């Protein structure tokens, strides 16, 4: 899988993102020519090589020719500007999505509606260039997945047009919250993540984790404008990862129980599956004083974790449970049909790299067995023969 990895060890901003894309291989002339499709002027883009803490990267500087670059614009104005441009549809939609995150945050902070809020930071030409330019560069790459590290935000205070505000800036913090973007600070008293940078990550990143097992295709460094004890750069990588599964990591919820009857255990299993568990299982165990007991195991996605924890406490006799995240390697799956005694029977087909397996599904076999008045084992046998014959015919 072709993956873009954003290593935000020193935060992220719009100009750092553009610099990293160009350093990664996007032609600066391509970016500049595409930006001209917006139909706005009053700026030039200067691209140069700079070193930060001994690391050479690309610096992108949007130079405003006149004060028109600082005019206030609303989100509505910006959407119209993008829609009227001759940029391709994919770039337009991605640009508006990034702008939406910033506009939504600013609207909440200033108590205004999204379309009517006016604010300098997003309305300025340099911010339009940063966001639309990011969309142009990203859409130029053939990327299947975007992974990002947690963002290093910095701390302290900064001066803005409204006065002194804390770091992360309120708009940045709102975007991180809204986009569920993990972040941290290691004590550097600077603003390392801008609202634009936060919005870019919130929109592009599919997940946040360390760099997965991969082969590196290309590396780019985008320079920030600060000189600090940490290199003020965004590191961007294109990597090839093995596609293990169509599922993300999952959670296991566990509880050791020695005072629950089989009837209650069966009922609890049904309720947990209804609540969204991927799987529920019981394992015989021995607890203190050699008491026979069972260990309840529940497999679930992260978004169902809290709901199922409550359900476990509600439907079982346990007074506590354990929870931990695990990597789940699953095979791609789809259904196809085979014919048994003139009846079409759906069968599950699963694949992983060069491994392919087909198997009968219990409920489908049960239905056919009842329909034909035969044993379910006979149906299983005939379905497997049909699967084999179909596979032989395809080969």
Tab-separated table of C-alpha atoms in Angstrom:
chain	number	residue	atom	x	y	z
A	1	UNK	CA	0.000	0.000	0.000
A	2	UNK	CA	1.367	3.412	-0.968
A	3	UNK	CA	1.255	5.452	2.240
A	4	UNK	CA	2.078	9.074	3.027
A	5	UNK	CA	3.554	9.479	6.507
A	6	UNK	CA	3.569	12.876	8.239
A	7	UNK	CA	6.253	13.012	10.920
A	8	UNK	CA	5.197	16.071	12.955
A	9	UNK	CA	8.058	15.985	15.471
A	10	UNK	CA	8.281	19.795	15.283
A	11	UNK	CA	4.629	20.542	14.582
A	12	UNK	CA	3.092	21.470	11.251
A	13	UNK	CA	2.071	24.615	9.375
A	14	UNK	CA	0.903	25.381	5.855
A	15	UNK	CA	4.268	26.554	4.558
A	16	UNK	CA	6.051	23.574	6.129
A	17	UNK	CA	3.591	21.259	4.356
A	18	UNK	CA	4.180	22.862	0.964
A	19	UNK	CA	7.934	22.743	1.517
A	20	UNK	CA	7.787	19.051	2.396
A	21	UNK	CA	5.710	18.235	-0.698
A	22	UNK	CA	8.177	20.045	-2.971
A	23	UNK	CA	11.136	18.416	-1.216
A	24	UNK	CA	9.356	15.105	-1.722
A	25	UNK	CA	9.329	15.634	-5.499
A	26	UNK	CA	6.395	17.870	-6.477
A	27	UNK	CA	7.669	20.407	-9.025
A	28	UNK	CA	7.479	23.970	-7.716
A	29	UNK	CA	6.490	25.191	-11.192
A	30	UNK	CA	3.583	22.735	-11.228
A	31	UNK	CA	2.316	24.060	-7.895
A	32	UNK	CA	2.663	27.703	-8.968
A	33	UNK	CA	0.914	27.108	-12.305
A	34	UNK	CA	-1.971	25.281	-10.635
A	35	UNK	CA	-2.397	28.054	-8.036
A	36	UNK	CA	-2.799	30.557	-10.875
A	37	UNK	CA	-6.116	28.826	-11.636
A	38	UNK	CA	-7.530	30.541	-8.519
A	39	UNK	CA	-7.391	33.830	-10.387
A	40	UNK	CA	-5.883	35.840	-7.531
A	41	UNK	CA	-2.729	37.917	-7.583
A	42	UNK	CA	-0.854	40.129	-5.157
A	43	UNK	CA	1.719	37.517	-4.187
A	44	UNK	CA	4.777	35.628	-5.345
A	45	UNK	CA	6.111	32.297	-4.123
A	46	UNK	CA	9.787	31.933	-3.311
A	47	UNK	CA	11.125	28.376	-3.046
A	48	UNK	CA	14.616	27.803	-1.687
A	49	UNK	CA	16.785	25.291	0.142
A	50	UNK	CA	17.521	25.967	3.809
A	51	UNK	CA	19.166	24.070	6.647
A	52	UNK	CA	17.638	23.570	10.083
A	53	UNK	CA	19.935	22.052	12.710
A	54	UNK	CA	22.106	20.631	9.952
A	55	UNK	CA	19.204	19.127	7.954
A	56	UNK	CA	18.591	20.607	4.507
A	57	UNK	CA	14.973	20.985	3.438
A	58	UNK	CA	12.758	23.163	1.261
A	59	UNK	CA	11.454	26.535	2.401
A	60	UNK	CA	8.337	28.002	0.790
A	61	UNK	CA	7.759	31.693	1.366
A	62	UNK	CA	4.571	33.431	0.197
A	63	UNK	CA	5.559	37.047	-0.369
A	64	UNK	CA	2.694	39.553	-0.493
A	65	UNK	CA	3.098	42.377	-3.002
A	66	UNK	CA	0.636	44.748	-1.386
A	67	UNK	CA	-1.818	45.116	1.500
A	68	UNK	CA	-4.569	43.366	-0.505
A	69	UNK	CA	-3.049	40.128	0.719
A	70	UNK	CA	-4.237	40.890	4.242
A	71	UNK	CA	-7.860	41.626	3.400
A	72	UNK	CA	-10.550	39.873	5.400
A	73	UNK	CA	-12.492	37.100	3.675
A	74	UNK	CA	-15.311	34.870	4.878
A	75	UNK	CA	-15.550	31.122	4.423
A	76	UNK	CA	-18.377	31.783	1.967
A	77	UNK	CA	-16.090	34.068	-0.070
A	78	UNK	CA	-13.362	31.446	-0.122
A	79	UNK	CA	-15.725	28.659	-1.218
A	80	UNK	CA	-16.920	30.834	-4.100
A	81	UNK	CA	-13.316	31.633	-5.054
A	82	UNK	CA	-12.447	27.940	-5.173
A	83	UNK	CA	-15.642	26.884	-6.991
A	84	UNK	CA	-15.160	29.526	-9.703
A	85	UNK	CA	-11.565	28.455	-10.318
A	86	UNK	CA	-10.462	26.023	-13.016
A	87	UNK	CA	-8.876	23.656	-10.500
A	88	UNK	CA	-9.962	20.025	-10.806
A	89	UNK	CA	-12.856	18.759	-8.723
A	90	UNK	CA	-10.727	16.664	-6.353
A	91	UNK	CA	-8.539	19.648	-5.459
A	92	UNK	CA	-11.576	21.878	-4.962
A	93	UNK	CA	-13.293	19.455	-2.606
A	94	UNK	CA	-10.171	18.778	-0.543
A	95	UNK	CA	-9.396	22.518	-0.268
A	96	UNK	CA	-12.910	23.316	0.961
A	97	UNK	CA	-12.798	20.461	3.443
A	98	UNK	CA	-9.587	21.797	5.013
A	99	UNK	CA	-10.960	25.348	5.065
A	100	UNK	CA	-14.153	24.043	6.694
A	101	UNK	CA	-12.232	22.735	9.713
A	102	UNK	CA	-10.613	26.124	10.279
A	103	UNK	CA	-13.809	28.073	9.642
A	104	UNK	CA	-15.795	25.853	11.981
A	105	UNK	CA	-13.241	26.361	14.753
A	106	UNK	CA	-13.079	30.135	14.268
A	107	UNK	CA	-16.872	30.379	14.181
A	108	UNK	CA	-17.196	28.530	17.474
A	109	UNK	CA	-14.529	30.615	19.189
A	110	UNK	CA	-15.914	33.952	17.977
A	111	UNK	CA	-19.590	33.027	18.331
A	112	UNK	CA	-20.531	33.383	14.648
A	113	UNK	CA	-21.941	31.197	11.884
A	114	UNK	CA	-19.481	29.435	9.615
A	115	UNK	CA	-20.372	31.251	6.400
A	116	UNK	CA	-20.497	34.697	8.001
A	117	UNK	CA	-17.401	34.617	10.161
A	118	UNK	CA	-14.633	36.922	8.950
A	119	UNK	CA	-11.099	36.335	10.103
A	120	UNK	CA	-7.735	37.444	8.902
A	121	UNK	CA	-5.789	34.224	9.193
A	122	UNK	CA	-7.806	32.166	6.714
A	123	UNK	CA	-8.809	35.099	4.544
A	124	UNK	CA	-5.221	36.140	3.855
A	125	UNK	CA	-3.734	35.171	0.514
A	126	UNK	CA	-0.843	33.285	2.099
A	127	UNK	CA	-3.270	30.989	3.944
A	128	UNK	CA	-5.279	30.398	0.768
A	129	UNK	CA	-2.052	29.481	-0.996
A	130	UNK	CA	-1.055	27.132	1.836
A	131	UNK	CA	-4.359	25.244	1.926
A	132	UNK	CA	-5.165	25.088	-1.777
A	133	UNK	CA	-1.495	24.392	-2.503
A	134	UNK	CA	-1.579	21.452	-0.088
A	135	UNK	CA	-4.625	20.044	-1.881
A	136	UNK	CA	-2.903	20.484	-5.263
A	137	UNK	CA	0.234	18.667	-4.109
A	138	UNK	CA	-1.586	15.854	-2.335
A	139	UNK	CA	-3.875	15.138	-5.274
A	140	UNK	CA	-0.831	14.962	-7.543
A	141	UNK	CA	0.503	12.001	-5.550
A	142	UNK	CA	-0.893	8.488	-5.894
A	143	UNK	CA	-1.553	7.904	-2.190
A	144	UNK	CA	-3.798	5.174	-0.775
A	145	UNK	CA	-3.468	6.008	2.938
A	146	UNK	CA	-2.165	8.850	5.112
A	147	UNK	CA	-0.658	8.126	8.529
A	148	UNK	CA	0.543	10.836	10.921
A	149	UNK	CA	2.446	10.968	14.167
A	150	UNK	CA	0.882	12.778	17.133
A	151	UNK	CA	1.460	16.533	16.765
A	152	UNK	CA	4.079	18.384	18.807
A	153	UNK	CA	2.231	21.622	19.586
A	154	UNK	CA	4.654	23.610	21.736
A	155	UNK	CA	3.391	25.725	24.643
A	156	UNK	CA	3.464	29.220	26.132
A	157	UNK	CA	1.707	32.236	24.590
A	158	UNK	CA	1.684	34.099	21.281
A	159	UNK	CA	0.568	37.543	20.126
A	160	UNK	CA	-2.248	37.697	17.560
A	161	UNK	CA	-4.506	40.492	16.291
A	162	UNK	CA	-6.768	39.971	19.333
A	163	UNK	CA	-3.915	40.148	21.864
A	164	UNK	CA	-1.954	37.519	23.788
A	165	UNK	CA	-3.394	33.989	23.600
A	166	UNK	CA	-2.205	30.582	24.844
A	167	UNK	CA	-0.507	27.855	22.808
A	168	UNK	CA	-2.033	25.830	21.253
A	169	UNK	CA	-4.118	28.744	19.940
A	170	UNK	CA	-7.864	28.338	20.640
A	171	UNK	CA	-8.631	27.680	16.961
A	172	UNK	CA	-5.843	25.098	16.747
A	173	UNK	CA	-7.039	23.359	19.911
A	174	UNK	CA	-10.621	23.246	18.617
A	175	UNK	CA	-9.480	21.694	15.331
A	176	UNK	CA	-7.435	19.079	17.198
A	177	UNK	CA	-10.472	18.263	19.334
A	178	UNK	CA	-12.887	18.180	16.402
A	179	UNK	CA	-10.574	16.063	14.275
A	180	UNK	CA	-9.604	13.742	17.162
A	181	UNK	CA	-5.947	14.493	16.489
A	182	UNK	CA	-3.546	13.339	19.254
A	183	UNK	CA	-0.957	15.892	20.371
A	184	UNK	CA	1.669	16.583	23.049
A	185	UNK	CA	4.258	19.151	24.113
A	186	UNK	CA	7.865	18.651	25.175
A	187	UNK	CA	8.253	22.071	26.735
A	188	UNK	CA	9.266	24.220	23.742
A	189	UNK	CA	7.690	27.627	24.291
A	190	UNK	CA	6.754	28.326	20.694
A	191	UNK	CA	3.666	27.828	18.532
A	192	UNK	CA	4.568	24.720	16.556
A	193	UNK	CA	1.128	23.843	15.164
A	194	UNK	CA	-0.921	26.503	13.371
A	195	UNK	CA	-4.674	26.256	12.706
A	196	UNK	CA	-3.895	25.613	9.035
A	197	UNK	CA	-1.451	22.837	9.921
A	198	UNK	CA	-3.898	21.254	12.353
A	199	UNK	CA	-6.675	21.307	9.736
A	200	UNK	CA	-4.425	19.719	7.099
A	201	UNK	CA	-3.646	16.810	9.419
A	202	UNK	CA	-7.257	16.483	10.603
A	203	UNK	CA	-8.441	16.089	7.012
A	204	UNK	CA	-5.638	14.071	5.444
A	205	UNK	CA	-4.692	11.587	8.174
A	206	UNK	CA	-6.518	8.269	8.234
A	207	UNK	CA	-4.849	7.239	11.485
A	208	UNK	CA	-2.177	8.288	13.988
A	209	UNK	CA	0.608	5.908	14.952
A	210	UNK	CA	4.354	5.329	14.659
A	211	UNK	CA	5.734	4.623	11.202
A	212	UNK	CA	4.503	1.136	10.254
A	213	UNK	CA	6.666	-1.622	8.806
A	214	UNK	CA	7.489	-0.370	5.331
A	215	UNK	CA	9.949	0.361	2.555
A	216	UNK	CA	10.732	4.065	2.021
A	217	UNK	CA	10.131	5.433	-1.468
A	218	UNK	CA	10.862	9.133	-0.890
A	219	UNK	CA	11.578	11.564	1.968
A	220	UNK	CA	11.005	15.319	2.076
A	221	UNK	CA	11.650	18.044	4.671
A	222	UNK	CA	9.610	21.234	4.801
A	223	UNK	CA	11.210	24.139	6.671
A	224	UNK	CA	9.471	26.351	9.192
A	225	UNK	CA	10.511	29.940	9.830
A	226	UNK	CA	11.916	29.464	13.358
A	227	UNK	CA	15.387	28.573	14.596
A	228	UNK	CA	15.036	26.450	17.738
A	229	UNK	CA	16.790	23.709	19.664
A	230	UNK	CA	14.635	21.254	17.715
A	231	UNK	CA	14.779	21.355	13.911
A	232	UNK	CA	11.748	23.396	12.817
A	233	UNK	CA	10.769	21.025	10.019
A	234	UNK	CA	8.010	18.727	8.876
A	235	UNK	CA	9.275	15.365	7.665
A	236	UNK	CA	7.125	13.716	5.015
A	237	UNK	CA	7.640	10.226	3.622
A	238	UNK	CA	6.110	8.128	0.908
A	239	UNK	CA	6.393	4.488	1.949
A	240	UNK	CA	5.183	1.140	0.691
A	241	UNK	CA	3.450	-0.880	3.391
A	242	UNK	CA	2.021	-4.354	3.206
A	243	UNK	CA	-1.739	-4.285	3.309
A	244	UNK	CA	-2.437	-6.638	6.200
A	245	UNK	CA	-6.148	-6.195	6.539
A	246	UNK	CA	-9.133	-4.050	5.739
A	247	UNK	CA	-9.731	-3.714	9.500
A	248	UNK	CA	-8.015	-1.381	11.943
A	249	UNK	CA	-6.689	-2.401	15.337
A	250	UNK	CA	-9.352	-3.697	17.697
A	251	UNK	CA	-9.863	-3.892	21.457
A	252	UNK	CA	-10.231	-6.926	23.699
A	253	UNK	CA	-12.351	-6.530	26.828
A	254	UNK	CA	-11.911	-9.279	29.439
A	255	UNK	CA	-13.388	-10.264	32.780
A	256	UNK	CA	-12.833	-13.301	35.043
A	257	UNK	CA	-16.183	-14.433	36.450
A	258	UNK	CA	-16.869	-17.171	39.024
A	259	UNK	CA	-20.442	-16.434	40.098
A	260	UNK	CA	-22.508	-16.431	36.889
A	261	UNK	CA	-24.819	-19.202	35.702
A	262	UNK	CA	-24.742	-20.621	32.196
A	263	UNK	CA	-28.144	-19.104	31.429
A	264	UNK	CA	-26.940	-15.612	32.365
A	265	UNK	CA	-23.747	-16.148	30.363
A	266	UNK	CA	-25.742	-17.084	27.264
A	267	UNK	CA	-28.020	-14.065	27.636
A	268	UNK	CA	-25.035	-11.763	28.167
A	269	UNK	CA	-23.397	-13.053	24.992
A	270	UNK	CA	-26.519	-12.296	22.949
A	271	UNK	CA	-26.789	-8.773	24.377
A	272	UNK	CA	-23.093	-7.986	23.804
A	273	UNK	CA	-23.378	-9.053	20.165
A	274	UNK	CA	-26.465	-6.860	19.820
A	275	UNK	CA	-24.466	-3.935	21.268
A	276	UNK	CA	-21.918	-4.228	18.451
A	277	UNK	CA	-19.244	-6.692	19.609
A	278	UNK	CA	-17.302	-8.292	16.768
A	279	UNK	CA	-17.058	-11.511	18.755
A	280	UNK	CA	-17.869	-12.795	22.244
A	281	UNK	CA	-16.344	-15.933	23.768
A	282	UNK	CA	-15.955	-17.743	27.087
A	283	UNK	CA	-12.873	-19.669	28.253
A	284	UNK	CA	-12.904	-22.116	31.213
A	285	UNK	CA	-10.421	-21.042	33.903
A	286	UNK	CA	-9.637	-21.699	37.582
A	287	UNK	CA	-9.502	-18.787	39.996
A	288	UNK	CA	-8.458	-18.401	43.642
A	289	UNK	CA	-9.029	-21.448	45.883
A	290	UNK	CA	-9.317	-23.561	42.703
A	291	UNK	CA	-12.792	-22.253	41.945
A	292	UNK	CA	-14.001	-23.180	38.428
A	293	UNK	CA	-14.808	-20.001	36.504
A	294	UNK	CA	-15.033	-18.498	33.018
A	295	UNK	CA	-13.122	-15.722	31.313
A	296	UNK	CA	-15.330	-13.480	29.185
A	297	UNK	CA	-13.651	-12.128	26.050
A	298	UNK	CA	-15.173	-9.408	23.875
A	299	UNK	CA	-13.650	-8.219	20.602
A	300	UNK	CA	-14.725	-4.752	19.453
A	301	UNK	CA	-13.818	-1.640	17.463
A	302	UNK	CA	-12.608	1.406	19.356
A	303	UNK	CA	-15.823	3.373	18.801
A	304	UNK	CA	-17.797	0.587	20.548
A	305	UNK	CA	-15.370	0.170	23.443
A	306	UNK	CA	-17.096	2.351	26.044
A	307	UNK	CA	-20.582	1.145	25.124
A	308	UNK	CA	-19.540	-2.494	25.508
A	309	UNK	CA	-17.709	-1.889	28.779
A	310	UNK	CA	-20.970	-0.588	30.210
A	311	UNK	CA	-22.852	-3.539	28.714
A	312	UNK	CA	-20.447	-6.043	30.321
A	313	UNK	CA	-20.996	-4.474	33.736
A	314	UNK	CA	-24.749	-4.410	33.113
A	315	UNK	CA	-25.377	-7.919	31.760
A	316	UNK	CA	-22.820	-9.977	33.690
A	317	UNK	CA	-22.022	-10.356	37.393
A	318	UNK	CA	-18.484	-8.989	37.120
A	319	UNK	CA	-17.524	-5.829	39.009
A	320	UNK	CA	-14.546	-4.968	36.798
A	321	UNK	CA	-12.867	-5.710	33.507
A	322	UNK	CA	-9.624	-5.296	31.541
A	323	UNK	CA	-9.191	-3.575	28.174
A	324	UNK	CA	-6.255	-3.603	25.779
A	325	UNK	CA	-5.683	-2.859	22.103
A	326	UNK	CA	-4.451	-5.559	19.721
A	327	UNK	CA	-3.534	-5.739	16.058
A	328	UNK	CA	-6.050	-7.760	14.095
A	329	UNK	CA	-4.920	-9.217	10.784
A	330	UNK	CA	-8.030	-10.020	8.781
A	331	UNK	CA	-8.488	-11.387	5.300
A	332	UNK	CA	-10.401	-9.494	2.633
A	333	UNK	CA	-13.818	-11.075	2.299
A	334	UNK	CA	-16.692	-11.164	-0.158
A	335	UNK	CA	-19.498	-13.541	-1.157
A	336	UNK	CA	-20.138	-15.535	-4.306
A	337	UNK	CA	-22.698	-18.216	-5.090
A	338	UNK	CA	-22.521	-21.913	-5.956
A	339	UNK	CA	-25.376	-24.141	-7.114
A	340	UNK	CA	-26.483	-27.128	-5.024
A	341	UNK	CA	-29.503	-29.172	-6.191
A	342	UNK	CA	-30.632	-26.269	-8.411
A	343	UNK	CA	-30.462	-23.867	-5.464
A	344	UNK	CA	-28.050	-20.930	-5.265
A	345	UNK	CA	-26.045	-20.931	-2.027
A	346	UNK	CA	-23.916	-17.932	-0.972
A	347	UNK	CA	-20.403	-18.896	0.190
A	348	UNK	CA	-17.799	-16.711	1.848
A	349	UNK	CA	-14.544	-16.126	-0.030
A	350	UNK	CA	-11.543	-14.760	1.887
A	351	UNK	CA	-8.196	-13.634	0.475
A	352	UNK	CA	-4.848	-12.447	1.812
A	353	UNK	CA	-1.978	-11.855	-0.625
A	354	UNK	CA	-1.750	-15.206	-2.503
A	355	UNK	CA	-3.974	-17.111	-0.037
A	356	UNK	CA	-7.606	-17.700	-1.045
A	357	UNK	CA	-10.205	-19.813	0.758
A	358	UNK	CA	-13.912	-20.455	0.187
A	359	UNK	CA	-16.201	-21.756	2.884
A	360	UNK	CA	-19.898	-22.472	3.507
A	361	UNK	CA	-21.832	-20.222	5.885
A	362	UNK	CA	-23.813	-21.972	8.629
A	363	UNK	CA	-27.052	-20.006	8.296
A	364	UNK	CA	-27.177	-20.495	4.519
A	365	UNK	CA	-26.522	-24.224	4.832
A	366	UNK	CA	-29.107	-24.542	7.606
A	367	UNK	CA	-31.731	-22.816	5.463
A	368	UNK	CA	-31.075	-25.130	2.510
A	369	UNK	CA	-31.057	-28.230	4.724
A	370	UNK	CA	-34.483	-27.310	6.107
A	371	UNK	CA	-35.756	-26.513	2.615
A	372	UNK	CA	-34.625	-29.874	1.205
A	373	UNK	CA	-35.338	-31.937	4.337
A	374	UNK	CA	-31.810	-33.291	4.598
A	375	UNK	CA	-29.040	-33.054	7.194
A	376	UNK	CA	-26.879	-29.971	7.352
A	377	UNK	CA	-23.780	-32.192	6.961
A	378	UNK	CA	-25.067	-33.307	3.547
A	379	UNK	CA	-25.471	-29.667	2.536
A	380	UNK	CA	-21.942	-28.827	3.758
A	381	UNK	CA	-20.491	-31.723	1.759
A	382	UNK	CA	-22.322	-30.771	-1.430
A	383	UNK	CA	-21.426	-27.090	-1.075
A	384	UNK	CA	-17.736	-27.987	-0.709
A	385	UNK	CA	-17.950	-30.140	-3.861
A	386	UNK	CA	-19.598	-27.229	-5.695
A	387	UNK	CA	-16.851	-24.872	-4.504
A	388	UNK	CA	-14.181	-27.318	-5.706
A	389	UNK	CA	-15.856	-27.746	-9.106
A	390	UNK	CA	-16.197	-24.001	-9.562
A	391	UNK	CA	-12.545	-23.442	-8.663
A	392	UNK	CA	-11.454	-26.192	-11.076
A	393	UNK	CA	-13.557	-24.646	-13.840
A	394	UNK	CA	-11.959	-21.235	-13.301
A	395	UNK	CA	-8.475	-22.717	-13.465
